[in-house]
CSV table of C-alpha atoms in Angstrom, one decimal:
chain,number,residue,atom,x,y,z
X,1,UNK,CA,-11.7,-36.6,-2.8
X,2,UNK,CA,-13.9,-39.3,-1.8
X,3,UNK,CA,-13.5,-43.1,-3.4
X,4,UNK,CA,-17.5,-43.1,-4.3
X,5,UNK,CA,-16.5,-39.5,-6.0
X,6,UNK,CA,-14.3,-41.2,-8.0
X,7,UNK,CA,-16.1,-44.5,-8.7
X,8,UNK,CA,-19.1,-41.7,-9.6
X,9,UNK,CA,-17.9,-40.0,-11.8
X,10,UNK,CA,-16.6,-43.3,-13.9
X,11,UNK,CA,-20.7,-44.1,-13.8
X,12,UNK,CA,-22.0,-41.4,-15.0
X,13,UNK,CA,-19.1,-41.6,-18.1
X,14,UNK,CA,-20.3,-45.2,-18.6
X,15,UNK,CA,-23.9,-43.2,-19.2
X,16,UNK,CA,-25.0,-45.5,-16.1
X,17,UNK,CA,-26.8,-43.8,-13.2
X,18,UNK,CA,-24.8,-42.6,-10.1
X,19,UNK,CA,-26.6,-45.4,-8.0
X,20,UNK,CA,-23.1,-45.1,-4.9
X,21,UNK,CA,-25.1,-42.0,-3.7
X,22,UNK,CA,-27.3,-44.9,-2.3
X,23,UNK,CA,-27.0,-47.2,1.1
X,24,UNK,CA,-28.0,-50.0,-0.3
X,25,UNK,CA,-26.9,-51.6,-3.8
X,26,UNK,CA,-28.3,-55.3,-5.8
X,27,UNK,CA,-25.9,-57.5,-6.2
X,28,UNK,CA,-25.1,-56.5,-10.0
X,29,UNK,CA,-24.8,-52.8,-8.1
X,30,UNK,CA,-22.7,-54.3,-6.0
X,31,UNK,CA,-20.2,-56.2,-8.3
X,32,UNK,CA,-20.1,-53.2,-10.7
X,33,UNK,CA,-18.9,-51.2,-7.8
X,34,UNK,CA,-16.3,-53.7,-6.3
X,35,UNK,CA,-14.8,-54.0,-10.1
X,36,UNK,CA,-14.9,-50.1,-10.5
X,37,UNK,CA,-13.0,-50.1,-7.1
X,38,UNK,CA,-10.2,-52.2,-7.7
X,39,UNK,CA,-9.9,-50.6,-11.1
X,40,UNK,CA,-9.2,-47.6,-9.6
X,41,UNK,CA,-6.8,-48.8,-6.9
X,42,UNK,CA,-4.8,-50.3,-9.4
X,43,UNK,CA,-5.1,-46.7,-11.4
X,44,UNK,CA,-4.1,-44.7,-8.2
X,45,UNK,CA,-0.7,-47.0,-7.6
X,46,UNK,CA,0.2,-46.4,-11.3
X,47,UNK,CA,-0.4,-43.2,-10.4
X,48,UNK,CA,2.3,-42.7,-7.5
X,49,UNK,CA,4.7,-45.7,-8.8
X,50,UNK,CA,5.1,-44.1,-12.1
X,51,UNK,CA,4.4,-40.1,-11.7
X,52,UNK,CA,3.7,-38.5,-9.1
X,53,UNK,CA,5.2,-40.6,-5.7
X,54,UNK,CA,4.0,-40.5,-1.7
X,55,UNK,CA,6.8,-39.5,0.3
X,56,UNK,CA,7.2,-40.7,3.9
X,57,UNK,CA,10.0,-39.6,6.6
X,58,UNK,CA,10.8,-42.0,9.7
X,59,UNK,CA,13.4,-42.5,12.1
X,60,UNK,CA,15.1,-45.8,11.4
X,61,UNK,CA,18.7,-47.6,12.6
X,62,UNK,CA,21.5,-48.1,10.7
X,63,UNK,CA,23.9,-51.4,11.8
X,64,UNK,CA,26.9,-53.0,9.5
X,65,UNK,CA,25.9,-50.4,7.1
X,66,UNK,CA,22.1,-51.9,6.6
X,67,UNK,CA,19.1,-49.9,7.0
X,68,UNK,CA,16.8,-51.6,9.5
X,69,UNK,CA,13.4,-51.3,6.8
X,70,UNK,CA,11.0,-53.8,9.0
X,71,UNK,CA,9.4,-51.2,11.1
X,72,UNK,CA,8.5,-48.5,8.5
X,73,UNK,CA,4.7,-47.9,9.2
X,74,UNK,CA,4.4,-48.0,4.9
X,75,UNK,CA,5.7,-50.0,2.4
X,76,UNK,CA,8.7,-48.8,0.8
X,77,UNK,CA,9.1,-48.3,-3.2
X,78,UNK,CA,12.2,-46.9,-2.8
X,79,UNK,CA,14.7,-44.6,-0.4
X,80,UNK,CA,14.9,-41.0,-1.7
X,81,UNK,CA,17.5,-40.2,0.8
X,82,UNK,CA,19.4,-40.8,4.3
X,83,UNK,CA,20.2,-37.9,7.1
X,84,UNK,CA,21.5,-37.6,10.0
X,85,UNK,CA,22.4,-34.5,12.2
X,86,UNK,CA,22.0,-32.9,9.1
X,87,UNK,CA,24.5,-34.9,6.6
X,88,UNK,CA,23.1,-36.7,3.9
X,89,UNK,CA,24.2,-40.1,3.2
X,90,UNK,CA,24.3,-42.4,0.5
X,91,UNK,CA,21.6,-45.3,0.3
X,92,UNK,CA,21.0,-47.5,-2.0
X,93,UNK,CA,18.8,-51.0,-3.0
X,94,UNK,CA,20.2,-54.5,-2.3
X,95,UNK,CA,18.2,-57.6,-2.9
X,96,UNK,CA,18.4,-57.9,0.8
X,97,UNK,CA,17.3,-54.7,1.8
X,98,UNK,CA,19.0,-51.4,2.1
X,99,UNK,CA,22.5,-50.7,2.8
X,100,UNK,CA,24.2,-47.4,4.0
X,101,UNK,CA,27.4,-45.7,4.3
X,102,UNK,CA,26.5,-44.6,7.8
X,103,UNK,CA,25.9,-46.4,11.0
X,104,UNK,CA,23.3,-45.2,13.8
X,105,UNK,CA,20.3,-43.4,14.2
X,106,UNK,CA,18.8,-41.8,10.4
X,107,UNK,CA,16.1,-40.2,9.2
X,108,UNK,CA,14.5,-42.0,5.8
X,109,UNK,CA,13.0,-40.7,3.0
X,110,UNK,CA,11.4,-42.6,0.8
X,111,UNK,CA,8.7,-43.3,-1.8
X,112,UNK,CA,5.6,-45.4,-0.1
X,113,UNK,CA,3.2,-47.3,-2.0
X,114,UNK,CA,-0.3,-46.8,-0.2
X,115,UNK,CA,-3.0,-49.2,0.9
X,116,UNK,CA,-5.3,-49.9,-1.1
X,117,UNK,CA,-8.8,-48.2,-0.6
X,118,UNK,CA,-12.2,-48.8,0.3
X,119,UNK,CA,-15.4,-47.7,-1.0
X,120,UNK,CA,-15.8,-45.2,1.9
X,121,UNK,CA,-12.1,-44.3,2.1
X,122,UNK,CA,-11.1,-41.0,1.5
X,123,UNK,CA,-7.9,-40.2,-1.1
X,124,UNK,CA,-6.0,-37.2,0.5
X,125,UNK,CA,-3.8,-37.2,-2.3
X,126,UNK,CA,-4.8,-33.2,-3.5
X,127,UNK,CA,-2.7,-34.4,-6.9
X,128,UNK,CA,-5.4,-35.7,-8.8
X,129,UNK,CA,-8.6,-34.6,-9.3
X,130,UNK,CA,-11.6,-36.9,-9.5
X,131,UNK,CA,-12.0,-36.9,-13.0
X,132,UNK,CA,-8.5,-38.0,-13.4
X,133,UNK,CA,-8.6,-40.6,-11.5
X,134,UNK,CA,-12.1,-41.6,-12.9
X,135,UNK,CA,-10.2,-41.6,-16.3
X,136,UNK,CA,-7.7,-44.1,-15.1
X,137,UNK,CA,-10.4,-46.1,-13.6
X,138,UNK,CA,-12.1,-46.0,-16.8
X,139,UNK,CA,-8.9,-47.3,-18.9
X,140,UNK,CA,-8.0,-49.9,-16.6
X,141,UNK,CA,-11.7,-51.4,-16.7
X,142,UNK,CA,-12.3,-51.6,-20.1
X,143,UNK,CA,-9.0,-53.1,-20.5
X,144,UNK,CA,-9.9,-55.6,-18.3
X,145,UNK,CA,-13.3,-55.9,-20.6
X,146,UNK,CA,-10.9,-56.1,-23.6
X,147,UNK,CA,-12.6,-52.9,-25.3
X,148,UNK,CA,-9.7,-51.9,-26.9
X,149,UNK,CA,-10.5,-48.2,-27.9
X,150,UNK,CA,-11.8,-46.8,-25.1
X,151,UNK,CA,-9.2,-47.7,-23.0
X,152,UNK,CA,-6.4,-46.1,-24.9
X,153,UNK,CA,-8.6,-43.4,-25.0
X,154,UNK,CA,-9.1,-43.2,-21.3
X,155,UNK,CA,-5.5,-44.0,-20.7
X,156,UNK,CA,-4.0,-41.4,-22.6
X,157,UNK,CA,-6.5,-39.1,-20.9
X,158,UNK,CA,-5.3,-40.0,-17.6
X,159,UNK,CA,-1.7,-40.0,-18.8
X,160,UNK,CA,-1.9,-36.6,-20.0
X,161,UNK,CA,-3.3,-35.3,-16.2
X,162,UNK,CA,-0.4,-37.1,-14.5
X,163,UNK,CA,2.2,-35.5,-16.9
X,164,UNK,CA,0.6,-32.0,-15.8
X,165,UNK,CA,0.6,-32.9,-12.5
X,166,UNK,CA,4.2,-34.3,-12.6
X,167,UNK,CA,6.0,-30.9,-14.9
X,168,UNK,CA,3.6,-28.4,-13.0
X,169,UNK,CA,5.7,-25.5,-12.0
X,170,UNK,CA,8.8,-26.9,-13.2
X,171,UNK,CA,11.0,-25.5,-15.9
X,172,UNK,CA,11.4,-27.4,-19.0
X,173,UNK,CA,14.4,-27.4,-21.3
X,174,UNK,CA,13.9,-28.0,-24.9
X,175,UNK,CA,16.4,-28.9,-27.6
X,176,UNK,CA,16.9,-26.4,-30.3
X,177,UNK,CA,15.1,-28.2,-33.4
X,178,UNK,CA,16.2,-28.2,-37.0
X,179,UNK,CA,19.5,-27.7,-36.1
X,180,UNK,CA,22.5,-30.6,-35.9
X,181,UNK,CA,25.5,-30.3,-34.0
X,182,UNK,CA,28.7,-31.1,-36.1
């Protein structure tokens, strides 16, 4: 989805004209587009850190029990797994970096934080719809403007959409209601 699609949907939900279809913007329009873009980046980062993480795999070197993450292509949030020759090794977070119970070359799978999007960018994450991301964007936008009732309504819609994506295709077990164990 294009960033302009998301922001255009925000403008429509705000009851404004979608001026992003043009190429020239007034100063007021540019300021609004910049604020919406900043709010969208916050909403998208919240989505991928709390609900639907983005994963990457890269080769790393583990020396003296320390994983070298300095050369990773993306900003790591947390490690998921460390494997070498088909064997999975334990990896954990320490204040000074990642540690592992292995030495040598291995593959690190990790969740990462995406770079901030620009107005001309595309978000390749197919798990989110422009509508859901625009709700998160407007929740953040209205929160900044202290319009709490609109911020809460859009936030609830955004979180509902993220929860649906997070648990899609997974079986969920609910406890028996009304019964108490003795």
